Tab-separated table of C-alpha atoms and ligand atoms in Angstrom:
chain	number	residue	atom	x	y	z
A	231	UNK	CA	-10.196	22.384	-13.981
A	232	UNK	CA	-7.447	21.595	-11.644
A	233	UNK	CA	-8.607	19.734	-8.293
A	234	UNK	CA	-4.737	20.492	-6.818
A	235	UNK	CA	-4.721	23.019	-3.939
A	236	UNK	CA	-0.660	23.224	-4.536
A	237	UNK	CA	0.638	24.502	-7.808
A	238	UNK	CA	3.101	22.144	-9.550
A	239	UNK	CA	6.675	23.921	-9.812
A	240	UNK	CA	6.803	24.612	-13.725
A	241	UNK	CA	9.469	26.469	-13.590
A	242	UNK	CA	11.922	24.591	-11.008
A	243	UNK	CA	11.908	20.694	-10.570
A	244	UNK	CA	11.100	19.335	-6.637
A	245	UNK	CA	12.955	15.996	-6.418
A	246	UNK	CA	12.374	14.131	-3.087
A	247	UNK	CA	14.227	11.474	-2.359
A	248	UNK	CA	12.352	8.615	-0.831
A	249	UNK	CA	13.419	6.255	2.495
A	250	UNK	CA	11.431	3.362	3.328
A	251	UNK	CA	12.093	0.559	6.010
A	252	UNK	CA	8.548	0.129	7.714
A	253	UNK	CA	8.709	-3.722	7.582
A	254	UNK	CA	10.722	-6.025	5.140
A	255	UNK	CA	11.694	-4.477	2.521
A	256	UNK	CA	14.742	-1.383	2.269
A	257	UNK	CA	13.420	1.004	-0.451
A	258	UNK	CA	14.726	3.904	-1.786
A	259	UNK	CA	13.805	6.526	-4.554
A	260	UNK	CA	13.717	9.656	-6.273
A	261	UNK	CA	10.984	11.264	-7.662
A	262	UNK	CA	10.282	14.416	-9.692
A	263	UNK	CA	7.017	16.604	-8.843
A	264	UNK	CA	5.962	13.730	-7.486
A	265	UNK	CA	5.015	12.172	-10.443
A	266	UNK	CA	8.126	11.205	-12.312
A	267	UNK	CA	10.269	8.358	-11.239
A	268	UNK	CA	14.378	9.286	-11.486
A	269	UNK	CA	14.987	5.741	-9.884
A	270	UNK	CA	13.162	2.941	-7.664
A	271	UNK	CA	15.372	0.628	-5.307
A	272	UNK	CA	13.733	-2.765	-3.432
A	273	UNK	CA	15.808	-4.914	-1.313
A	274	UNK	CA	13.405	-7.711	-0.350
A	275	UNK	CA	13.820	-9.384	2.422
A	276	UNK	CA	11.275	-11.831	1.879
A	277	UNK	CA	14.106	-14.916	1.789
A	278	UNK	CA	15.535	-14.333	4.828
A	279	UNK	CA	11.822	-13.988	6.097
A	280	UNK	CA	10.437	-17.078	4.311
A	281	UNK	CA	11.591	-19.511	6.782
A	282	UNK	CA	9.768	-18.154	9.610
A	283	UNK	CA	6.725	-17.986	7.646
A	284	UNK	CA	6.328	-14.265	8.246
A	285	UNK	CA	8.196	-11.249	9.252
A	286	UNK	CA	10.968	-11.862	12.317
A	287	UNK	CA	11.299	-8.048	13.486
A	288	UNK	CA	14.504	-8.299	15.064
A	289	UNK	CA	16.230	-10.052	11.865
A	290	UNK	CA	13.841	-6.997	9.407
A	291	UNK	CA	15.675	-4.575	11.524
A	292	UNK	CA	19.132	-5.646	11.340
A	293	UNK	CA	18.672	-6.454	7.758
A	294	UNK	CA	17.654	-2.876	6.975
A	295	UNK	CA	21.155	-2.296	8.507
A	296	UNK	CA	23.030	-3.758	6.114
A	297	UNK	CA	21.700	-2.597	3.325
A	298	UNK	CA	20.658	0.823	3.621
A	299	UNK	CA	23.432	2.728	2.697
A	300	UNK	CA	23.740	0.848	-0.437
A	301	UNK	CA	19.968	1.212	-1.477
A	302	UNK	CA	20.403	4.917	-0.981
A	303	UNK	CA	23.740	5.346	-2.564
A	304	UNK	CA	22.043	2.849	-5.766
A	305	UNK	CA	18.598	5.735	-5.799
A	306	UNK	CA	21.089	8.561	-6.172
A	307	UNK	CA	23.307	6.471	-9.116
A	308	UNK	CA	20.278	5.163	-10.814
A	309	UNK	CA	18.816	8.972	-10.816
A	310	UNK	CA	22.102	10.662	-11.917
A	311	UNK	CA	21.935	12.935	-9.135
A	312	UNK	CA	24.029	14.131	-6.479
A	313	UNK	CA	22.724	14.303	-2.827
A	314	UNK	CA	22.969	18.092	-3.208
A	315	UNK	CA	20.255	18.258	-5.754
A	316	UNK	CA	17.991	16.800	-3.754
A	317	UNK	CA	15.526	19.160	-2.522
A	318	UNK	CA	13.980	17.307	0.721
A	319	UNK	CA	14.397	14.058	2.066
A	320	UNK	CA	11.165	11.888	2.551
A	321	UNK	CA	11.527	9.427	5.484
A	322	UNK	CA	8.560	6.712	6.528
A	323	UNK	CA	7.998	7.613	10.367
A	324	UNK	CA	5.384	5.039	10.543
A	325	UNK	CA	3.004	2.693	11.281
A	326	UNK	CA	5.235	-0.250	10.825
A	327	UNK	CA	8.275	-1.992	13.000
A	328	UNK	CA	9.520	-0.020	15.898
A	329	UNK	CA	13.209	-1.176	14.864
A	330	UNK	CA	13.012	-1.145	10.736
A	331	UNK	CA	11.601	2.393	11.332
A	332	UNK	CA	14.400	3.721	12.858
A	333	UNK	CA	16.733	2.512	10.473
A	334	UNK	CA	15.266	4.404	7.868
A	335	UNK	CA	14.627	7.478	9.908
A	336	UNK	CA	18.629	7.603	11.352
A	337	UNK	CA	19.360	7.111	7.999
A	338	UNK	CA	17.363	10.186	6.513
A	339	UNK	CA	18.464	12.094	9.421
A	340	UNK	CA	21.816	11.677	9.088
A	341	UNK	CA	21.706	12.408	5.464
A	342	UNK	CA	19.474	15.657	6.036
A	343	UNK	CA	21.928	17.051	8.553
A	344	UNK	CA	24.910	16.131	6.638
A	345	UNK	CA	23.842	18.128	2.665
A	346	UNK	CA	21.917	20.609	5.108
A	347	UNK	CA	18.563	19.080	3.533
A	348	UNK	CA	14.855	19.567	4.648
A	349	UNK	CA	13.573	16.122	6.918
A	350	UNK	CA	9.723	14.796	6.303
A	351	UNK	CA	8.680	12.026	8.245
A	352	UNK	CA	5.802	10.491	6.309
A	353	UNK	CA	2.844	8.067	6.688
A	354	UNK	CA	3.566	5.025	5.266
A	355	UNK	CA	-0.069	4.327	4.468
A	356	UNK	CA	-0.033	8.005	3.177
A	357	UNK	CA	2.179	6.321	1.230
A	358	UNK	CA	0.586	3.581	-0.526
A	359	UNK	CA	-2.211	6.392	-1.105
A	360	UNK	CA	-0.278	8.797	-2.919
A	361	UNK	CA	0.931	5.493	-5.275
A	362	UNK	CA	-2.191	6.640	-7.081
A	363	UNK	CA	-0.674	9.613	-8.353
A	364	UNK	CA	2.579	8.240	-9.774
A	365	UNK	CA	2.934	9.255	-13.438
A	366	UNK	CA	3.316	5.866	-15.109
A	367	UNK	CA	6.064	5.636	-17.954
A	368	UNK	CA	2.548	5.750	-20.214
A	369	UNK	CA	1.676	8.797	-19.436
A	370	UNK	CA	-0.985	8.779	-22.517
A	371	UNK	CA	-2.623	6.631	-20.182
A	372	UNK	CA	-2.652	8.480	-17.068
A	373	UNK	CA	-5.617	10.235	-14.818
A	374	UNK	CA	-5.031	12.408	-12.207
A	375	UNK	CA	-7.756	10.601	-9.446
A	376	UNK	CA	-10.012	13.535	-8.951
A	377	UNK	CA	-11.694	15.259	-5.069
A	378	UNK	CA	-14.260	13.966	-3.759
A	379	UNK	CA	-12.651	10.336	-3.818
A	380	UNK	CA	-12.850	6.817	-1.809
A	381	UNK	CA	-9.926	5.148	-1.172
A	382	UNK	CA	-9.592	1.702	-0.079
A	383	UNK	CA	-6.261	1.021	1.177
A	384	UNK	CA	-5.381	-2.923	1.393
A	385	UNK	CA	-2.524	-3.840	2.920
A	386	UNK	CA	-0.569	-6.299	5.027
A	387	UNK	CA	-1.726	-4.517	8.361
A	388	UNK	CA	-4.739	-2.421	7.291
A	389	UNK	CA	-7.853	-2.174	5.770
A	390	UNK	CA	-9.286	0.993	5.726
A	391	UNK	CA	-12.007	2.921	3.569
A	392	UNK	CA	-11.311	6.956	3.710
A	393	UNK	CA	-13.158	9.485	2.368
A	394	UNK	CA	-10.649	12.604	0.618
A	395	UNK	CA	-11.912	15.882	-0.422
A	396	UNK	CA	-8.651	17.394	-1.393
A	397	UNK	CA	-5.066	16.728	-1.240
A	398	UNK	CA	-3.619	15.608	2.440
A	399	UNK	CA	-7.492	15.554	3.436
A	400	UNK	CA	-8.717	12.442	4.915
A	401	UNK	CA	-11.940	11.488	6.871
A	402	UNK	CA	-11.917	7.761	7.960
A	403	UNK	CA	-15.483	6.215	6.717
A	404	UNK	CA	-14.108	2.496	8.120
A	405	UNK	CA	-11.272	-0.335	8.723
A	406	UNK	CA	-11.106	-3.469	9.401
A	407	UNK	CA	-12.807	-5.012	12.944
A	408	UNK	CA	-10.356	-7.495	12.696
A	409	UNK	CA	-7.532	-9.435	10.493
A	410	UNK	CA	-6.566	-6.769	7.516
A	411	UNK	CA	-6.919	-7.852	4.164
A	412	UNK	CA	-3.440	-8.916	3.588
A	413	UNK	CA	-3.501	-10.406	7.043
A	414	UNK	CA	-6.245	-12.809	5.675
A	415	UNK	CA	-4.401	-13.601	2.326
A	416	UNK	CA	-1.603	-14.572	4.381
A	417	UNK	CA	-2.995	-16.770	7.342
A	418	UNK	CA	-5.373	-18.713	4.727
A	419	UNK	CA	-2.254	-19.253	2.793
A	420	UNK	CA	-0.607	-20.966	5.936
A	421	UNK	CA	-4.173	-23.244	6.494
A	422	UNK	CA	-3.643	-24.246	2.871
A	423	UNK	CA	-0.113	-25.021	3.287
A	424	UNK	CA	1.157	-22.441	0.657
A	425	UNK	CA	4.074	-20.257	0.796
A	426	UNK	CA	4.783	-17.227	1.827
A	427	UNK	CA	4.224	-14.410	1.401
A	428	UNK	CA	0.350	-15.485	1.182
A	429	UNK	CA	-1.426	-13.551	-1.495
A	430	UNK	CA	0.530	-14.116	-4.409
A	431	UNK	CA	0.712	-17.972	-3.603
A	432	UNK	CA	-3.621	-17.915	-3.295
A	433	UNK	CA	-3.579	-15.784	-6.334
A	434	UNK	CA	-1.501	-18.491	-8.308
A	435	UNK	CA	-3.495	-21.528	-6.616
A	436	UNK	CA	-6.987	-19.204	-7.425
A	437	UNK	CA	-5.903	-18.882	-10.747
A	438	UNK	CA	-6.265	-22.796	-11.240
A	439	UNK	CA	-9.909	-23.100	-9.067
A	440	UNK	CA	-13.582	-22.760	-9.438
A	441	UNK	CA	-14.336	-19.697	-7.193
A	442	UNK	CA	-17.994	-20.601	-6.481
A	443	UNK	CA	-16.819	-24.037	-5.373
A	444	UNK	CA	-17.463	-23.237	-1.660
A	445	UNK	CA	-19.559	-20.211	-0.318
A	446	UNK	CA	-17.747	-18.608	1.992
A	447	UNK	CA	-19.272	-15.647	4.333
A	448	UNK	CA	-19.374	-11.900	3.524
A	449	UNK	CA	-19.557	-10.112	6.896
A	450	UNK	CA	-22.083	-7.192	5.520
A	451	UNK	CA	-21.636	-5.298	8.892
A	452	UNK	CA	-24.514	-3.164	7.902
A	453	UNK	CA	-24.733	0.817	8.803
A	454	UNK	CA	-21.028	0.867	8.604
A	455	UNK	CA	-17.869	1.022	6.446
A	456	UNK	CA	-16.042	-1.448	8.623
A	457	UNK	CA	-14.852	-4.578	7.159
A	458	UNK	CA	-14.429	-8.098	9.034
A	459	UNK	CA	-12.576	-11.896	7.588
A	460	UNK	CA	-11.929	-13.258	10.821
A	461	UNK	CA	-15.360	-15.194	10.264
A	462	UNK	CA	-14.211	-15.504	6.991
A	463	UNK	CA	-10.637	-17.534	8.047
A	464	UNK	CA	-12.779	-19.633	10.201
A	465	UNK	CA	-15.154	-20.815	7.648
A	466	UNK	CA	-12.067	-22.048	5.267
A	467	UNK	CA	-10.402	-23.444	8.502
A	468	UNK	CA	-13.488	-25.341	9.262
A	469	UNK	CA	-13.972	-26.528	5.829
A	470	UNK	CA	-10.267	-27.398	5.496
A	471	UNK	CA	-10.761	-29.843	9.213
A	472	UNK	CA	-13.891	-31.106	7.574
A	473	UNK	CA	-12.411	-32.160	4.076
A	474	UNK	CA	-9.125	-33.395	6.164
A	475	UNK	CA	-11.395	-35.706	8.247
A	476	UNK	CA	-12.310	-37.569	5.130
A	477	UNK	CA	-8.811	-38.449	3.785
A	478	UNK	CA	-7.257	-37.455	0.429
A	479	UNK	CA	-5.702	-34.245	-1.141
A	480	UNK	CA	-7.313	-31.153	-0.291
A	481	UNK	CA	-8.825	-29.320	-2.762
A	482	UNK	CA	-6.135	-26.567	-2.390
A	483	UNK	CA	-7.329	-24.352	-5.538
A	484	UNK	CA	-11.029	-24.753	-5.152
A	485	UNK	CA	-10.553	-23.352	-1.514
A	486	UNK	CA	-8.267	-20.034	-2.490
A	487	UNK	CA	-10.536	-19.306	-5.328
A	488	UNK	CA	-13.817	-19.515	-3.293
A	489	UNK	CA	-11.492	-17.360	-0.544
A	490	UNK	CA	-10.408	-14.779	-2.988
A	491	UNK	CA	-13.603	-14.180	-4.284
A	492	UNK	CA	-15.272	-13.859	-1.269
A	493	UNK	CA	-12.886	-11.044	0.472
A	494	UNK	CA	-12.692	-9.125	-3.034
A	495	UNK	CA	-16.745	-9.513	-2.965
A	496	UNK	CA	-16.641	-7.400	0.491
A	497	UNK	CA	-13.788	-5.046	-0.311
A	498	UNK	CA	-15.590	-4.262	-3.710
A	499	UNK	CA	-19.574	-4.269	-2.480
A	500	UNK	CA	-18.395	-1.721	0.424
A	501	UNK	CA	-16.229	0.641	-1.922
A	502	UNK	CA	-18.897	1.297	-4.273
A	503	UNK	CA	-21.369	1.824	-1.693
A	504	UNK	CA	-19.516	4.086	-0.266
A	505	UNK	CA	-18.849	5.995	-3.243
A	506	UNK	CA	-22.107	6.238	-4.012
A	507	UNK	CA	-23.012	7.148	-0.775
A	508	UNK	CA	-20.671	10.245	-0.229
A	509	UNK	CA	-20.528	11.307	-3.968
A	510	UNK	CA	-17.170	10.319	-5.099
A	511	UNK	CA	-16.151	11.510	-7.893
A	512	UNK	CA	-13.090	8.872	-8.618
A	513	UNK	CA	-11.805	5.816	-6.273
A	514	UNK	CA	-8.408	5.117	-5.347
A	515	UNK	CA	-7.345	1.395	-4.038
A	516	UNK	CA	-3.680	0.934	-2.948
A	517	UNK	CA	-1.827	-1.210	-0.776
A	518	UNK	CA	-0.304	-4.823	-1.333
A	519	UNK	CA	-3.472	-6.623	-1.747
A	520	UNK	CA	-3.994	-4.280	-4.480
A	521	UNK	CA	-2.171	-6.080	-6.678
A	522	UNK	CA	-4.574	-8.850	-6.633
A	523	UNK	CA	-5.819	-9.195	-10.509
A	524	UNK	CA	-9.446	-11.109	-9.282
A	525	UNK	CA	-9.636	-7.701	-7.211
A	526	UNK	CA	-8.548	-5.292	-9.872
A	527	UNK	CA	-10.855	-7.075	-12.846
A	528	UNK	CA	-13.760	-6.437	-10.138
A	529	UNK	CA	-13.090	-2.802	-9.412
A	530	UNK	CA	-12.310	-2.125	-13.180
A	531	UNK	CA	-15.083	-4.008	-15.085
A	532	UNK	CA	-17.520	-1.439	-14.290
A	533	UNK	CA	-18.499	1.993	-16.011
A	534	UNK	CA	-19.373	3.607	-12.718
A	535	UNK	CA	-16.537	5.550	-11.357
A	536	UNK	CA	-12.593	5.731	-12.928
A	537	UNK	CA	-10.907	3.466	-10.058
A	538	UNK	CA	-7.191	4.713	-9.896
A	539	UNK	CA	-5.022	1.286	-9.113
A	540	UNK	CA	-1.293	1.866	-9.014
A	541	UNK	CA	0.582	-0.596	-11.789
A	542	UNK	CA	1.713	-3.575	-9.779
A	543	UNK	CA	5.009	-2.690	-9.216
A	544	UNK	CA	3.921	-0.458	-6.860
A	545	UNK	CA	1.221	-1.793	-4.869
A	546	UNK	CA	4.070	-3.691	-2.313
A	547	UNK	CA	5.919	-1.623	-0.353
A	548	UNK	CA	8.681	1.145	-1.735
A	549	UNK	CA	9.745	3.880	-1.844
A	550	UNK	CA	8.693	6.385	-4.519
A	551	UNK	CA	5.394	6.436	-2.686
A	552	UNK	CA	6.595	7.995	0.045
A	553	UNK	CA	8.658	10.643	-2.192
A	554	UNK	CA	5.401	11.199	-4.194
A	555	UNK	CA	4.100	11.847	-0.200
A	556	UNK	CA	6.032	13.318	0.628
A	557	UNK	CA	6.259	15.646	-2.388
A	558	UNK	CA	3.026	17.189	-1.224
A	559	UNK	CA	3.349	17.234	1.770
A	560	UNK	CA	6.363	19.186	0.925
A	561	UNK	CA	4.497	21.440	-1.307
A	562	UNK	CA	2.163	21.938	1.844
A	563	UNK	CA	4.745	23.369	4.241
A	564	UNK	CA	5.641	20.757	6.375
A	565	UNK	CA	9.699	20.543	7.682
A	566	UNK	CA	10.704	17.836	10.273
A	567	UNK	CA	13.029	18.847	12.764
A	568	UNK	CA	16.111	16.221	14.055
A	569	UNK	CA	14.182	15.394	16.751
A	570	UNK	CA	11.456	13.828	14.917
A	571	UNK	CA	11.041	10.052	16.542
A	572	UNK	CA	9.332	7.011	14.750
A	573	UNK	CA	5.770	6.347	15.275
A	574	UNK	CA	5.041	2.511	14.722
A	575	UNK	CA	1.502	3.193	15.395
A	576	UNK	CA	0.766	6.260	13.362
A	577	UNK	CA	-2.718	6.347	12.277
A	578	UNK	CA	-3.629	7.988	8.969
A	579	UNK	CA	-6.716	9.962	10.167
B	733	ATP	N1	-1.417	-10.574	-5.567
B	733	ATP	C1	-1.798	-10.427	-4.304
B	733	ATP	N2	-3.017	-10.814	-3.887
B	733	ATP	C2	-3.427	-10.676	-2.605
B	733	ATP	N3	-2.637	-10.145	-1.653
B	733	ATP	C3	-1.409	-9.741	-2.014
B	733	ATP	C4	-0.918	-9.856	-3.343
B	733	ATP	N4	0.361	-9.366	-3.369
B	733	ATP	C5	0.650	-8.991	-2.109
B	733	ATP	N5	-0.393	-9.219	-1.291
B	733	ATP	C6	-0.482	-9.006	0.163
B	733	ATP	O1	-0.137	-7.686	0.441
B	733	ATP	C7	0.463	-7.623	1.736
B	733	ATP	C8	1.729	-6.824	1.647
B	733	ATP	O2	1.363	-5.516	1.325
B	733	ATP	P1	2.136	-4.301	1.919
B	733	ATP	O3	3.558	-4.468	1.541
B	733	ATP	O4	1.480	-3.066	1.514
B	733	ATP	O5	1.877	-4.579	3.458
B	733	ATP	P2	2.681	-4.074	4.703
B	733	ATP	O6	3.525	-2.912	4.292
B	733	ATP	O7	3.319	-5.254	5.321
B	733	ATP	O8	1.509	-3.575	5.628
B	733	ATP	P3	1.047	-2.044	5.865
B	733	ATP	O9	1.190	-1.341	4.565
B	733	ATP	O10	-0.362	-2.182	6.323
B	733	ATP	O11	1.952	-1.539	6.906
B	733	ATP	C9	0.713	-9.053	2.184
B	733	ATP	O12	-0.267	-9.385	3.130
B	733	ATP	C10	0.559	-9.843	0.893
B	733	ATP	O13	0.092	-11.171	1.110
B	734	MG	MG1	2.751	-1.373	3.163
């Protein structure tokens, strides 16, 4: 049985190109049927970024700038495609920076207008959603996640646990009361002194500690699906102040370990509960802190439910994500007119 309201074009190819400046990185990409990857472009800005220890919009912006007609012009090479084969253009509208947004979005426009091609302004966390459904190169390997499903979308700015019955379908079961997920990785990484950007440097450091060196708290939140680590980040900052007070090295590897395990304890606890709760049939978890392997070994080593992870290369920020988005939501009907604006605080449901 097929779960897909939209029927897959057998007999004529959909190829979206894919625009994507919400934050730091300039990514472009065309996909087939939103599955198949023609080409995948990432300019990372995270060099230029580095030295402020986190994202500087006004430099994100202006780097976005001077890149993006290359990025484009290097998805349409890599694909072997002309801008006239393209069938629409998929643009992230938002949530992200105000000023990387529109980069991206005067871009697309321009281009639309220009080869007289169809305009969809799509949600970037949308976005790292429909990552799930990317055909991977292995396609022996591949599932299609099936309706009903939980996601759990991680991210830099979000946390949030949705509930999908069908394609472009989304009930919000929860989100975070506070810091997102990646949010935490990143401002623990700065109280341990670690570089940025945060979660792959308490990944490495984890990688080398004794998780259960330190119990951290698990905010349970009970009765809802909402998620909380600002109690969390206080507990390692108050342990860091505590083992600083007594002199010597601190114990940099014990503390990310004990911190990783405890925010993949909550993400995971809450995801299966709520799977269970509302029936699921599959779960879906996207998003940058997705590509967290202590969080991916926990989701996976179960028999429970098939848990749909995107392969690392797309759990970050890019591009064919929003042309696999954007695929469907092409598929569903929706054009974008010129007028379309940039909406840095777009929620997804
Ligand atoms: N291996 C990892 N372990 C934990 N966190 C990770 C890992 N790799 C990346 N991250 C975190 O993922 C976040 C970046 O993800 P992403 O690019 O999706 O966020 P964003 O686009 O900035 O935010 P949003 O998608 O909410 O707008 C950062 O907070 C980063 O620290
Ligand atoms: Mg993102």
């Amino acid at each position: 049985m097929i779960d897909s309201p939209f029927e897959k074009a057998s007999s004529q190819s959909v190829r979206i190109l894919g625009i994507e400046t919400s934050c730091d990185e300039t990514a472009t990409a065309v996909v087939e049927n939103g599955q198949k990857i023609l080409s995948n472009v990432v300019a990372s800005q995270i060099d230029v970024h580095a030295q402020y220890g986190g994202v500087f919009p006004e430099v994100a912006s202006r780097e976005h700038v001077k890149v993006i007609y290359a990025v484009v012009d290097q998805a349409l090479k890599q694909a072997h495609i002309e801008l006239s084969e393209i069938d629409a253009i998929a643009v992230t509208r938002g949530p992200g920076l105000a000023g990387s947004l529109v980069v991206g979005m005067n871009m697309a426009k321009g281009l639309a207008l220009g080869a007289n091609i169809p305009l969809l302004g799509i949600n970037h966390l949308e976005g790292h959603l429909y990552s799930a459904w990317i055909k991977p190169d292995d396609i022996e390997k591949y599932e299609e996640p099936l309706f009903p499903l939980v996601a759990l979308i991680v991210s830099g700015g979000h946390s949030l646990l949705m509930l999908m019955e069908s394609h472009l379908k989304y009930q919000r079961l929860g989100s975070t009361l506070d810091d997102a997920a990646g949010e935490a990785f990143d401002k623990v990484a700065r109280l341990l002194n670690l570089p940025y950007p945060g979660g792959p440097s308490i990944q490495k450091a984890a990688d080398l500690g004794n998780p259960y060196a330190y119990t951290f708290p698990r905010a349970r939140l009970e009765g809802t699906w909402n998620f909380s680590f600002s109690g969390l980040k206080t507990a390692v900052l108050r342990t860091v102040k505590e083992l600083g007070s007594h002199g010597g090295d601190l114990p940099v590897n014990n503390l990310a370990a004990s911190f990783q395990t405890a925010v993949v304890d909550a993400l995971v606890t809450k995801t299966f509960e709520a799977a269970e709760q509302f029936h699921a049939r599959d779960i879906v978890v996207a998003g940058g802190v997705s590509a967290n392997r202590a969080l991916r070994k926990a989701f996976t080593d179960q028999k429970r439910f098939v848990v749909h992870i995107p392969p690392f290369s797309l759990c970050t920020d890019n591009a064919v994500m929003i042309a696999t988005a954007g695929y469907y939501r092409y598929q569903s009907g929706q054009r974008d007119g010129l007028e379309m604006d940039v909406y840095p605080n777009w929620p997804l449901s």
